[in-house]
Coordinates of C-alpha atoms and ligand atoms in Angstrom, one line a residue:
M169 CA 142.0 105.5 -169.4
C170 CA 142.4 106.8 -165.9
G171 CA 141.9 104.7 -162.8
I172 CA 139.4 105.5 -160.0
V173 CA 139.2 104.1 -156.5
G174 CA 136.7 105.1 -153.8
Y175 CA 136.4 103.6 -150.3
V176 CA 134.0 104.0 -147.4
G177 CA 134.3 101.6 -144.4
F178 CA 136.6 100.9 -141.5
R179 CA 140.0 100.6 -143.0
E180 CA 142.5 103.3 -143.6
A181 CA 141.1 104.8 -146.8
S182 CA 144.5 106.0 -148.1
E183 CA 145.9 102.5 -147.9
V184 CA 143.0 100.9 -149.8
I185 CA 143.0 103.7 -152.4
L186 CA 146.8 103.6 -153.0
D187 CA 146.7 99.8 -153.2
G188 CA 143.8 99.9 -155.6
L189 CA 145.4 102.7 -157.8
K190 CA 148.5 100.6 -158.0
R191 CA 146.5 97.8 -159.5
L192 CA 144.9 100.3 -161.9
E193 CA 148.0 102.2 -162.9
Y194 CA 147.9 100.4 -166.3
R195 CA 145.0 102.7 -167.1
G196 CA 147.1 105.8 -166.9
Y197 CA 150.1 107.1 -165.0
D198 CA 150.5 110.8 -165.9
S199 CA 149.5 112.0 -162.4
A200 CA 147.7 110.7 -159.3
G201 CA 145.7 112.2 -156.5
I202 CA 143.7 111.3 -153.4
A203 CA 141.2 112.9 -151.1
V204 CA 140.5 111.6 -147.6
K205 CA 138.1 112.9 -145.0
V206 CA 140.3 113.9 -142.0
N207 CA 138.7 115.5 -139.0
G208 CA 135.6 116.5 -141.0
H209 CA 137.5 117.9 -144.0
L210 CA 138.4 116.5 -147.3
E211 CA 142.2 116.7 -147.6
V212 CA 143.5 116.6 -151.1
V213 CA 147.0 115.6 -152.2
K214 CA 147.8 115.3 -155.9
K215 CA 151.0 115.0 -157.9
A216 CA 152.2 114.9 -161.5
G217 CA 154.1 111.7 -162.3
K218 CA 153.5 108.1 -161.4
L219 CA 151.7 106.9 -158.4
Q220 CA 155.0 106.5 -156.5
V221 CA 155.4 110.2 -156.5
L222 CA 152.1 110.6 -154.8
A223 CA 152.9 107.7 -152.4
D224 CA 156.2 109.4 -151.4
S225 CA 154.5 112.7 -150.9
L226 CA 151.8 111.1 -148.7
K227 CA 154.5 110.3 -146.1
E228 CA 154.6 114.0 -145.3
H229 CA 150.8 114.2 -144.7
N230 CA 148.5 112.7 -142.1
L231 CA 145.6 111.4 -144.2
S232 CA 144.2 109.1 -141.6
G233 CA 140.5 108.5 -142.3
Q234 CA 138.0 105.8 -143.5
F235 CA 136.4 107.6 -146.3
G236 CA 138.1 108.8 -149.5
V237 CA 138.6 108.7 -153.3
G238 CA 141.6 108.6 -155.6
H239 CA 142.6 108.7 -159.2
T240 CA 145.5 107.9 -161.6
R241 CA 145.3 109.9 -164.8
W242 CA 145.9 109.5 -168.5
A243 CA 145.9 113.1 -169.7
T244 CA 143.4 114.3 -172.3
H245 CA 142.7 118.0 -171.6
G246 CA 145.7 119.7 -170.0
A247 CA 149.3 118.6 -169.5
P248 CA 150.3 116.2 -166.7
T249 CA 150.8 118.8 -163.9
D250 CA 149.9 119.0 -160.2
P251 CA 146.9 121.3 -160.8
N252 CA 145.6 119.2 -163.6
A253 CA 145.7 116.0 -161.5
H254 CA 142.4 114.8 -159.9
P255 CA 140.6 115.1 -157.5
H256 CA 139.3 118.5 -158.5
T257 CA 137.7 120.8 -156.0
T258 CA 136.5 124.4 -155.7
E259 CA 137.7 127.3 -153.6
K260 CA 135.5 126.2 -150.7
G261 CA 137.1 122.7 -150.8
D262 CA 134.0 120.9 -149.4
I263 CA 133.4 118.9 -152.6
V264 CA 135.8 116.7 -154.5
V265 CA 135.3 115.3 -158.0
I266 CA 137.1 112.6 -159.9
H267 CA 136.4 112.0 -163.5
N268 CA 137.4 109.6 -166.2
G269 CA 136.2 110.5 -169.7
I270 CA 135.6 113.8 -171.6
I271 CA 133.0 116.4 -170.9
E272 CA 132.4 117.6 -174.4
N273 CA 130.6 120.9 -173.6
Y274 CA 133.1 121.9 -170.9
L275 CA 134.1 125.1 -172.7
P276 CA 130.7 126.8 -172.7
L277 CA 130.1 125.5 -169.2
K278 CA 133.4 126.9 -168.0
E279 CA 132.7 130.3 -169.6
G280 CA 129.3 130.5 -167.8
L281 CA 130.8 129.4 -164.5
I282 CA 133.6 132.0 -164.8
A283 CA 131.0 134.7 -165.6
R284 CA 129.2 133.6 -162.4
G285 CA 132.3 134.1 -160.3
H286 CA 134.0 130.7 -160.3
T287 CA 137.8 130.5 -160.3
F288 CA 139.4 127.6 -162.1
T289 CA 142.8 126.2 -161.2
S290 CA 143.3 123.6 -163.9
E291 CA 143.1 123.3 -167.7
T292 CA 140.9 120.1 -167.5
D293 CA 137.4 119.6 -168.7
S294 CA 136.7 117.7 -165.4
E295 CA 137.0 120.7 -163.2
V296 CA 133.8 122.2 -164.5
L297 CA 131.9 119.3 -162.8
A298 CA 133.3 120.3 -159.4
H299 CA 132.0 123.9 -159.9
L300 CA 128.8 122.9 -161.4
I301 CA 128.0 120.5 -158.6
E302 CA 129.0 123.2 -156.1
E303 CA 126.6 125.6 -157.7
K304 CA 123.7 123.1 -157.6
Y305 CA 124.4 121.9 -154.0
R306 CA 121.6 122.8 -151.5
G307 CA 122.4 120.2 -148.9
D308 CA 121.6 117.1 -151.1
L309 CA 124.7 115.9 -152.9
V310 CA 122.9 113.3 -155.0
E311 CA 120.5 115.9 -156.3
A312 CA 123.4 118.3 -157.0
V313 CA 125.2 115.7 -159.1
R314 CA 122.0 114.8 -161.0
L315 CA 121.4 118.5 -161.8
A316 CA 125.0 119.0 -162.9
L317 CA 124.9 116.0 -165.2
A318 CA 121.7 117.3 -166.8
E319 CA 123.9 120.2 -168.1
A320 CA 127.1 118.3 -168.9
Y321 CA 127.4 115.8 -171.7
G322 CA 130.1 113.5 -172.9
A323 CA 131.7 110.4 -171.5
Y324 CA 132.2 110.0 -167.8
A325 CA 132.8 107.7 -164.9
L326 CA 132.2 110.3 -162.1
V327 CA 133.0 110.0 -158.4
V328 CA 131.9 112.8 -156.1
A329 CA 132.3 113.3 -152.4
H330 CA 131.2 116.0 -150.0
Q331 CA 132.8 116.6 -146.5
D332 CA 129.3 116.6 -144.9
H333 CA 128.1 113.3 -146.3
E334 CA 129.8 110.0 -145.8
E335 CA 128.6 108.8 -149.2
I336 CA 130.3 108.4 -152.5
V337 CA 128.0 109.5 -155.4
V338 CA 129.0 107.9 -158.7
A339 CA 127.6 108.0 -162.2
R340 CA 128.7 106.5 -165.5
T341 CA 128.1 107.0 -169.2
V342 CA 130.6 105.2 -171.5
S343 CA 133.5 105.1 -169.1
P344 CA 133.5 101.9 -166.9
L345 CA 132.7 101.9 -163.2
V346 CA 132.3 98.9 -160.9
I347 CA 131.1 98.8 -157.2
G348 CA 132.7 96.3 -154.8
L349 CA 130.5 95.0 -152.0
G350 CA 131.9 94.3 -148.6
E351 CA 130.7 93.9 -145.0
G352 CA 130.6 97.3 -143.3
E353 CA 132.6 98.7 -146.2
N354 CA 132.0 99.3 -149.9
F355 CA 134.3 100.2 -152.8
V356 CA 134.2 101.9 -156.1
A357 CA 136.7 101.3 -158.9
S358 CA 137.3 101.6 -162.7
D359 CA 138.1 97.9 -162.9
V360 CA 138.0 94.7 -160.9
P361 CA 141.7 94.2 -160.0
A362 CA 141.5 97.1 -157.6
L363 CA 138.8 95.3 -155.6
L364 CA 140.3 91.8 -155.5
P365 CA 142.1 92.0 -152.2
Y366 CA 138.8 92.9 -150.5
T367 CA 135.9 91.4 -152.3
R368 CA 134.8 89.5 -155.4
R369 CA 131.1 90.6 -155.2
V370 CA 130.7 93.4 -157.6
I371 CA 128.1 95.4 -159.5
F372 CA 129.0 96.6 -163.0
L373 CA 127.2 99.9 -163.5
H374 CA 125.6 100.5 -166.9
D375 CA 125.5 103.6 -169.0
G376 CA 123.1 106.1 -167.5
D377 CA 123.4 104.6 -163.9
M378 CA 124.0 106.6 -160.8
A379 CA 124.8 105.1 -157.4
V380 CA 125.1 106.2 -153.8
V381 CA 127.7 104.1 -152.0
T382 CA 127.9 104.2 -148.1
R383 CA 129.3 102.0 -145.5
E384 CA 126.0 100.2 -145.1
G385 CA 125.0 99.7 -148.7
V386 CA 124.7 100.7 -152.3
K387 CA 121.6 102.2 -154.0
V388 CA 121.6 102.3 -157.8
T389 CA 119.3 104.5 -159.8
D390 CA 119.0 106.0 -163.3
L391 CA 120.0 109.6 -163.8
A392 CA 116.5 110.7 -163.0
G393 CA 116.6 109.0 -159.6
N394 CA 114.4 106.0 -160.4
P395 CA 115.6 102.8 -158.7
V396 CA 117.4 100.3 -161.0
E397 CA 118.1 96.6 -160.3
R398 CA 121.6 95.5 -161.1
E399 CA 122.9 92.0 -160.7
V400 CA 125.5 91.3 -158.1
V401 CA 128.2 89.3 -159.9
T402 CA 130.9 87.1 -158.3
V403 CA 134.1 87.5 -160.2
E404 CA 136.3 84.4 -160.6
W405 CA 139.7 86.2 -161.1
S406 CA 142.1 85.4 -158.3
L407 CA 144.2 88.0 -156.6
E408 CA 147.4 86.1 -157.7
A409 CA 146.3 86.3 -161.3
A410 CA 146.4 90.1 -161.0
E411 CA 149.8 90.2 -159.5
K412 CA 153.4 89.7 -160.8
G413 CA 154.0 86.3 -159.3
G414 CA 157.8 86.8 -158.9
H415 CA 158.3 88.2 -162.4
P416 CA 160.0 91.6 -162.8
H417 CA 157.2 92.8 -165.1
Y418 CA 153.5 92.0 -165.7
M419 CA 154.3 91.7 -169.4
L420 CA 156.8 88.9 -168.8
K421 CA 154.5 87.2 -166.4
E422 CA 151.7 87.4 -168.9
I423 CA 154.0 86.0 -171.7
Y424 CA 154.8 83.0 -169.5
E425 CA 151.1 82.5 -168.7
Q426 CA 150.2 81.9 -172.3
P427 CA 150.2 78.1 -172.3
R428 CA 147.8 78.1 -169.3
V429 CA 145.7 80.8 -171.0
L430 CA 145.4 78.7 -174.1
E431 CA 144.2 75.8 -172.0
N432 CA 141.6 78.0 -170.5
T433 CA 140.5 79.5 -173.8
L434 CA 140.2 76.1 -175.5
G435 CA 139.1 74.2 -172.3
G436 CA 136.0 72.1 -172.9
R437 CA 135.3 73.7 -176.2
L438 CA 137.1 71.3 -178.6
H439 CA 135.2 68.1 -179.5
E440 CA 137.3 66.1 -181.9
E441 CA 134.9 63.1 -181.7
E442 CA 132.1 65.3 -183.0
A443 CA 134.4 67.1 -185.3
G444 CA 133.3 70.5 -183.9
V445 CA 133.4 73.0 -181.1
E446 CA 131.0 73.8 -178.4
L447 CA 131.0 77.6 -177.9
G448 CA 127.6 78.0 -176.2
L449 CA 126.6 80.8 -178.7
K450 CA 123.0 81.6 -179.4
L451 CA 123.7 83.1 -182.9
D452 CA 122.9 80.9 -185.9
P453 CA 126.1 80.7 -188.0
T454 CA 124.2 79.6 -191.1
H455 CA 122.1 82.8 -191.2
Y456 CA 125.0 85.1 -192.3
D457 CA 126.5 85.5 -195.7
K458 CA 129.3 87.8 -194.7
V459 CA 131.3 88.8 -191.7
H460 CA 132.7 92.1 -190.6
I461 CA 135.3 92.2 -187.9
V462 CA 136.2 95.4 -186.0
A463 CA 138.9 96.0 -183.4
C464 CA 141.8 98.2 -182.4
G465 CA 145.6 97.7 -182.0
T466 CA 146.6 94.2 -181.1
A467 CA 143.0 93.0 -181.2
Y468 CA 142.9 94.3 -184.8
Y469 CA 145.7 92.0 -185.7
A470 CA 143.8 89.2 -184.2
A471 CA 140.9 90.2 -186.4
W472 CA 143.2 90.0 -189.4
V473 CA 144.3 86.5 -188.5
G474 CA 140.6 85.7 -187.9
K475 CA 139.8 86.8 -191.5
Y476 CA 142.2 84.2 -192.9
L477 CA 140.8 81.5 -190.6
L478 CA 137.2 82.2 -191.4
E479 CA 137.8 82.5 -195.1
A480 CA 139.8 79.3 -195.2
L481 CA 137.6 77.1 -193.0
A482 CA 134.1 78.7 -193.3
R483 CA 134.4 80.1 -196.9
V484 CA 132.5 83.2 -195.8
P485 CA 133.6 86.6 -197.1
V486 CA 135.2 88.7 -194.3
E487 CA 136.0 92.4 -194.1
I488 CA 138.1 93.7 -191.3
D489 CA 138.4 97.3 -190.1
V490 CA 140.2 99.3 -187.6
A491 CA 137.2 100.2 -185.4
S492 CA 137.8 104.0 -185.5
E493 CA 137.5 103.9 -189.3
Y494 CA 134.6 101.5 -189.6
R495 CA 131.9 103.7 -188.0
Y496 CA 132.8 106.6 -190.3
R497 CA 132.9 104.8 -193.6
D498 CA 129.2 104.0 -193.8
P499 CA 129.8 100.3 -194.1
V500 CA 127.4 98.2 -196.2
V501 CA 125.6 96.1 -193.5
D502 CA 122.4 94.2 -193.5
D503 CA 120.7 91.5 -191.4
K504 CA 122.8 88.8 -193.1
T505 CA 126.0 90.4 -191.7
L506 CA 127.6 89.0 -188.7
A507 CA 129.6 91.8 -187.0
I508 CA 132.3 90.5 -184.7
C509 CA 134.3 92.8 -182.4
I510 CA 137.4 91.8 -180.6
S511 CA 138.6 93.4 -177.4
Q512 CA 140.5 92.5 -174.3
S513 CA 139.0 95.2 -172.1
G514 CA 135.6 95.2 -173.6
E515 CA 135.7 99.0 -173.0
T516 CA 137.5 100.4 -176.0
I517 CA 135.3 103.2 -177.1
D518 CA 136.2 103.0 -180.8
T519 CA 135.3 99.3 -180.8
L520 CA 132.1 99.8 -178.9
E521 CA 131.0 102.6 -181.3
A522 CA 131.8 100.4 -184.3
I523 CA 129.8 97.5 -183.1
R524 CA 126.9 99.8 -182.3
E525 CA 127.1 101.1 -185.9
A526 CA 126.8 97.6 -187.2
K527 CA 124.0 96.8 -184.8
R528 CA 122.1 99.9 -185.9
K529 CA 122.3 98.7 -189.5
G530 CA 120.8 95.4 -188.6
A531 CA 123.8 93.1 -188.2
G532 CA 124.0 90.2 -185.7
T533 CA 126.7 91.1 -183.2
L534 CA 129.2 88.9 -181.5
G535 CA 131.9 90.1 -179.0
V536 CA 135.2 88.2 -178.6
I537 CA 136.0 89.6 -175.2
N538 CA 138.2 89.0 -172.2
A539 CA 136.7 91.2 -169.4
K540 CA 133.5 89.8 -168.0
G541 CA 130.7 92.3 -167.5
S542 CA 132.4 94.9 -169.7
S543 CA 130.5 97.5 -171.7
I544 CA 130.7 95.7 -175.0
T545 CA 129.4 92.4 -173.6
R546 CA 126.2 94.2 -172.6
E547 CA 125.6 95.5 -176.1
V548 CA 126.3 92.6 -178.3
D549 CA 123.9 89.8 -179.1
D550 CA 126.4 87.1 -178.0
T551 CA 129.8 87.0 -176.4
L552 CA 132.6 84.5 -176.8
Y553 CA 134.9 84.9 -173.7
I554 CA 138.5 84.3 -174.3
H555 CA 139.3 83.5 -170.7
A556 CA 142.8 85.1 -170.6
G557 CA 142.4 86.3 -167.0
P558 CA 143.3 89.9 -166.0
E559 CA 145.9 91.4 -168.3
I560 CA 147.7 94.3 -166.6
G561 CA 150.8 94.9 -168.9
V562 CA 149.9 97.7 -171.2
A563 CA 151.4 95.8 -174.1
S564 CA 148.9 93.0 -174.8
T565 CA 150.3 89.5 -175.0
K566 CA 148.3 86.7 -173.5
A567 CA 145.0 88.3 -174.6
Y568 CA 146.3 88.3 -178.2
I569 CA 147.1 84.6 -178.2
A570 CA 143.7 83.8 -176.6
M571 CA 142.0 85.9 -179.3
L572 CA 143.7 83.9 -182.0
A573 CA 142.5 80.7 -180.4
A574 CA 139.0 82.0 -180.1
M575 CA 139.0 83.1 -183.8
A576 CA 140.2 79.6 -184.8
M577 CA 137.3 78.1 -182.8
L578 CA 134.8 80.5 -184.4
A579 CA 136.1 79.5 -187.9
V580 CA 135.5 75.8 -187.1
W581 CA 132.1 76.6 -185.6
M582 CA 131.0 78.5 -188.8
G583 CA 132.8 76.1 -191.2
R584 CA 131.1 73.0 -189.7
A585 CA 127.6 74.7 -189.6
R586 CA 128.0 76.0 -193.2
G587 CA 129.2 72.7 -194.5
S588 CA 132.5 74.1 -195.9
L589 CA 134.6 72.2 -193.4
D590 CA 134.4 68.4 -193.6
E591 CA 134.6 66.1 -190.6
K592 CA 138.1 64.8 -191.3
T593 CA 139.7 68.2 -191.9
A594 CA 137.9 69.6 -188.8
R595 CA 139.1 66.7 -186.6
E596 CA 142.7 67.1 -187.8
F597 CA 142.6 70.9 -187.3
L598 CA 141.1 70.5 -183.8
G599 CA 143.9 68.0 -183.0
E600 CA 146.4 70.6 -184.0
M601 CA 144.7 73.2 -181.9
R602 CA 144.8 70.9 -178.9
K603 CA 148.6 70.9 -179.1
L604 CA 148.9 74.7 -179.0
P605 CA 149.5 75.0 -175.2
R606 CA 152.4 72.6 -175.4
L607 CA 153.9 74.3 -178.5
V608 CA 153.7 77.7 -176.9
E609 CA 155.4 76.3 -173.8
E610 CA 158.2 75.1 -176.1
A611 CA 158.3 78.5 -177.9
L612 CA 158.9 80.1 -174.5
E613 CA 162.2 78.2 -174.2
L614 CA 163.5 80.4 -177.0
R615 CA 164.0 83.3 -174.6
P616 CA 167.8 83.1 -174.1
Q617 CA 168.3 83.0 -177.9
V618 CA 165.9 85.9 -178.4
A619 CA 167.6 87.9 -175.6
H620 CA 170.9 87.4 -177.4
I621 CA 169.4 88.8 -180.7
A622 CA 167.7 91.6 -178.8
E623 CA 171.1 92.6 -177.3
K624 CA 172.7 92.5 -180.7
Y625 CA 170.2 94.9 -182.3
H626 CA 169.0 96.9 -179.3
Q627 CA 170.7 100.1 -180.7
A628 CA 169.0 99.9 -184.1
Q629 CA 167.1 103.0 -185.0
D630 CA 164.5 101.1 -187.1
Y631 CA 163.2 97.6 -187.6
L632 CA 161.3 96.0 -190.4
F633 CA 158.9 93.1 -190.0
L634 CA 157.7 91.0 -192.9
G635 CA 155.1 88.2 -193.1
R636 CA 152.9 86.7 -195.8
H637 CA 149.3 85.6 -195.7
I638 CA 148.2 84.7 -192.2
Q639 CA 151.7 85.7 -190.9
A640 CA 151.4 89.3 -192.2
P641 CA 149.4 90.2 -189.1
T642 CA 152.1 88.5 -187.0
A643 CA 154.6 90.8 -188.5
Y644 CA 152.4 93.8 -187.7
E645 CA 151.9 92.6 -184.1
G646 CA 155.7 92.1 -183.7
A647 CA 156.3 95.7 -184.9
L648 CA 153.6 97.1 -182.6
K649 CA 155.0 95.3 -179.6
L650 CA 158.5 96.6 -180.3
K651 CA 157.3 100.2 -180.9
E652 CA 155.1 100.3 -177.8
I653 CA 157.7 99.3 -175.2
S654 CA 161.2 99.9 -176.7
Y655 CA 160.2 103.1 -178.7
I656 CA 162.3 101.8 -181.6
H657 CA 160.6 102.7 -184.9
A658 CA 159.3 99.6 -186.5
E659 CA 157.4 99.1 -189.7
A660 CA 155.6 96.0 -190.9
Y661 CA 154.6 95.0 -194.4
P662 CA 153.1 92.0 -196.1
A663 CA 156.3 90.3 -197.4
G664 CA 155.3 90.6 -201.1
E665 CA 154.6 94.3 -200.7
M666 CA 158.2 95.1 -199.8
K667 CA 159.5 95.4 -203.3
H668 CA 156.8 98.1 -204.0
G669 CA 158.6 100.7 -201.8
P670 CA 159.9 99.7 -198.4
I671 CA 162.8 97.9 -200.0
A672 CA 164.4 101.3 -200.4
L673 CA 164.9 101.4 -196.6
I674 CA 167.1 98.3 -196.6
D675 CA 170.8 98.7 -195.7
E676 CA 173.3 96.9 -193.5
R677 CA 171.9 98.8 -190.4
L678 CA 168.3 97.6 -190.7
P679 CA 167.3 94.4 -188.9
V680 CA 164.5 92.7 -190.8
V681 CA 162.4 90.1 -189.0
V682 CA 160.8 87.8 -191.5
L683 CA 158.1 85.3 -190.6
A684 CA 159.2 82.3 -192.7
T685 CA 157.3 79.4 -191.1
Q686 CA 156.2 76.4 -193.3
S687 CA 153.1 77.2 -195.4
P688 CA 152.0 76.9 -199.0
F689 CA 153.7 80.3 -199.5
Y690 CA 157.0 79.4 -197.9
E691 CA 159.1 79.6 -201.1
K692 CA 157.8 83.0 -201.9
T693 CA 158.8 84.2 -198.4
V694 CA 162.3 82.7 -198.9
S695 CA 162.6 84.7 -202.1
N696 CA 161.8 87.9 -200.1
I697 CA 164.5 87.0 -197.6
Q698 CA 167.0 86.7 -200.5
E699 CA 165.9 90.2 -201.7
V700 CA 166.6 91.6 -198.3
R701 CA 170.0 89.9 -198.1
A702 CA 171.0 91.0 -201.6
R703 CA 170.7 94.6 -200.3
G704 CA 172.7 94.1 -197.2
G705 CA 169.8 93.9 -194.7
R706 CA 170.2 91.8 -191.6
V707 CA 167.7 89.1 -191.5
I708 CA 166.2 87.6 -188.3
A709 CA 164.0 84.7 -189.6
V710 CA 161.3 83.0 -187.7
A711 CA 161.2 79.5 -189.2
T712 CA 159.8 76.1 -188.5
E713 CA 161.9 73.5 -186.6
G714 CA 163.6 71.3 -189.0
D715 CA 163.9 73.9 -191.8
T716 CA 167.5 73.8 -193.3
E717 CA 166.9 76.3 -196.1
V718 CA 166.4 79.6 -194.3
K719 CA 169.7 79.6 -192.4
K720 CA 171.5 79.9 -195.7
F721 CA 170.2 83.5 -196.1
A722 CA 169.5 84.7 -192.5
Q723 CA 172.0 86.0 -189.9
D724 CA 169.7 84.6 -187.2
V725 CA 167.1 82.0 -187.3
I726 CA 164.6 81.5 -184.5
Y727 CA 163.1 78.0 -184.8
V728 CA 159.5 77.7 -183.6
P729 CA 157.6 74.4 -183.2
Q730 CA 155.7 72.9 -186.2
T731 CA 152.0 73.4 -186.3
H732 CA 149.2 73.8 -188.9
H733 CA 150.1 76.8 -191.1
L734 CA 146.8 78.5 -190.1
L735 CA 147.8 78.2 -186.5
A736 CA 151.4 79.4 -187.0
P737 CA 150.6 82.9 -185.7
V738 CA 150.0 81.5 -182.3
V739 CA 153.5 80.0 -181.8
S740 CA 155.4 82.6 -184.0
V741 CA 154.2 85.6 -182.0
V742 CA 155.9 84.3 -178.8
P743 CA 159.5 85.1 -179.9
L744 CA 158.4 88.5 -181.2
Q745 CA 156.8 89.3 -177.8
L746 CA 160.1 88.2 -176.2
L747 CA 162.2 90.3 -178.7
A748 CA 160.2 93.4 -177.8
Y749 CA 160.4 92.7 -174.1
E750 CA 164.2 91.9 -174.0
T751 CA 165.0 94.9 -176.2
A752 CA 163.0 97.2 -173.9
V753 CA 164.8 95.8 -170.9
F754 CA 168.2 96.4 -172.6
L755 CA 167.2 100.0 -173.3
G756 CA 166.0 100.5 -169.7
R757 CA 162.5 101.2 -170.7
D758 CA 159.5 101.1 -168.4
V759 CA 158.1 97.9 -169.8
D760 CA 154.7 97.8 -168.0
Q761 CA 154.1 101.5 -168.3
P762 CA 155.3 102.7 -171.7
R763 CA 155.2 106.4 -172.3
N764 CA 152.0 108.0 -173.5
L765 CA 150.0 104.8 -173.5
A766 CA 147.1 103.5 -171.4
K767 CA 145.8 100.0 -171.3
S768 CA 142.1 100.7 -171.9
V769 CA 141.3 103.5 -174.4
T770 CA 137.9 104.9 -173.5
V771 CA 138.2 108.2 -175.4
E772 CA 137.9 108.5 -179.2
Ligands
LIG265 O1 141.1 96.3 -174.9 P1 141.2 96.2 -176.4 O2 141.7 94.9 -176.8 O3 140.0 96.7 -177.1 O4 142.4 97.2 -176.7 C1 142.8 97.5 -178.0 C2 144.1 98.2 -178.1 O5 144.0 99.5 -177.5 C3 145.2 97.4 -177.5 O6 145.4 96.2 -178.2 C4 146.5 98.2 -177.7 O7 146.9 98.3 -179.0 C5 147.6 97.5 -176.9 N1 148.4 98.5 -176.2 C6 148.5 96.6 -177.7 O8 149.6 96.1 -177.0

């Protein structure tokens, strides 16, 4: 939530900052702002609306300077207005503050500051930091920030600049912050894509770190000022991977990347000859007698698929939880519990707090994560990277498919170690997994047919998605994708649950997407399709190539390639992603920046 970019060096700061914010706009797009030091003063321009509004407005300002900071906002406290946009400053205007996170005690701090004569111009929690730092400032900006943070608590990635010092003072707790290292220039950002045009050498700040970033170098300390050693990491993501590559939207580009992503996720890890997988994990899979999986949104549906895979192949009991619920339900956890969290960003605060809860209670912890160096990876005992590359589209697609592949590998890893998965079955399953990139490639060819269905139903008010067993989460993921980017109301249900209530919704206006791929439960799903048809519902079935049965009952059938029924979610989700995408395009929606959403949710 919120994107931050800071620059000090020899280039035009406004260009570096706008370019970086563009790459971070997936983190929030309610307003944007920039401060650049021009002729010894920090000039601030900030605007409600997307970054382009700010970019247009900058044409009327001369912000030429080599030192500055910028922000793109996802609103928490205060509506998306010009005054609530960052950077925040005070009446004197010599200090600017950019903040991502929530200052939990901002109200008492604000009252105190007002009583001491400060005038506030925004409704944000962040503005208190500008006033607090101003109050503490006696010529040493670093000391002023440190003193202010001793009084404020909550979550923050904080970036502060003063017109008299060519240094960017930053601090983080909970919200991510990364420093990019250049020659004669240095950078600050919320996430790596903003840095990729300039450097791949980065330092990921940890909770409780502060840093002073100047042209010449970077000094990292703790909040008390004690020096701290942080590793310089070379990131492997290419600039091209973080750009659209000729596609109209990041989401479409990422959907098309999925075959390559699967190759990366599975690459070097499947070993049919040994009937196993090599995941490089330190954890001992035989030590645990139960598994808890926590995640949010799309990653939660990957957790749900993971439950079926682990229970089927490793015969271990698995509980799954939406992360924001897990930590408050006082889960029963002991040192025989393996707690797995799944996250693309590795920064989702609900997921981070849930895994912390499991760790506190003695569980072994494993992250299934995309973003290297992210907060969760630093807190778990072990990480299985999904290698999906940078995902920019707010609606997650390629990360989901990579999560599914990772969960399948984990199930084989545990199943083989626990002796519940025999060699022959493991080899066959791994053989099926190896085919997945090709099958997903084939599924992408469904786009013209799916676009036709999307056009046919794009004016529907509601959609229903049904799926059974391991395809129930696919139904939920299909509904989530449609909701997120087309704003059409979509519900998902396990297919067998429909008759217990949702069946009342069915009439001739309701498109019902049914996952009816081959599985031991296929006949039951076909019965559910007939129940929908008998009530006039319009069925869009996702079936396995070669199926001749389903088309008797469905208006539209999307045929996906045959695979093992436990891997069917990987190929079946592709037409559902395309359905959401094409529907949103028909409706003229902003596919990559759907309203109210942000890619990385770092507030509770
Ligand atoms: O970064 P994470 O995987 O932890 O994010 C979890 C959810 O916020 C995310 O999947 C969200 O639901 C997406 N917008 C789904 O498209």
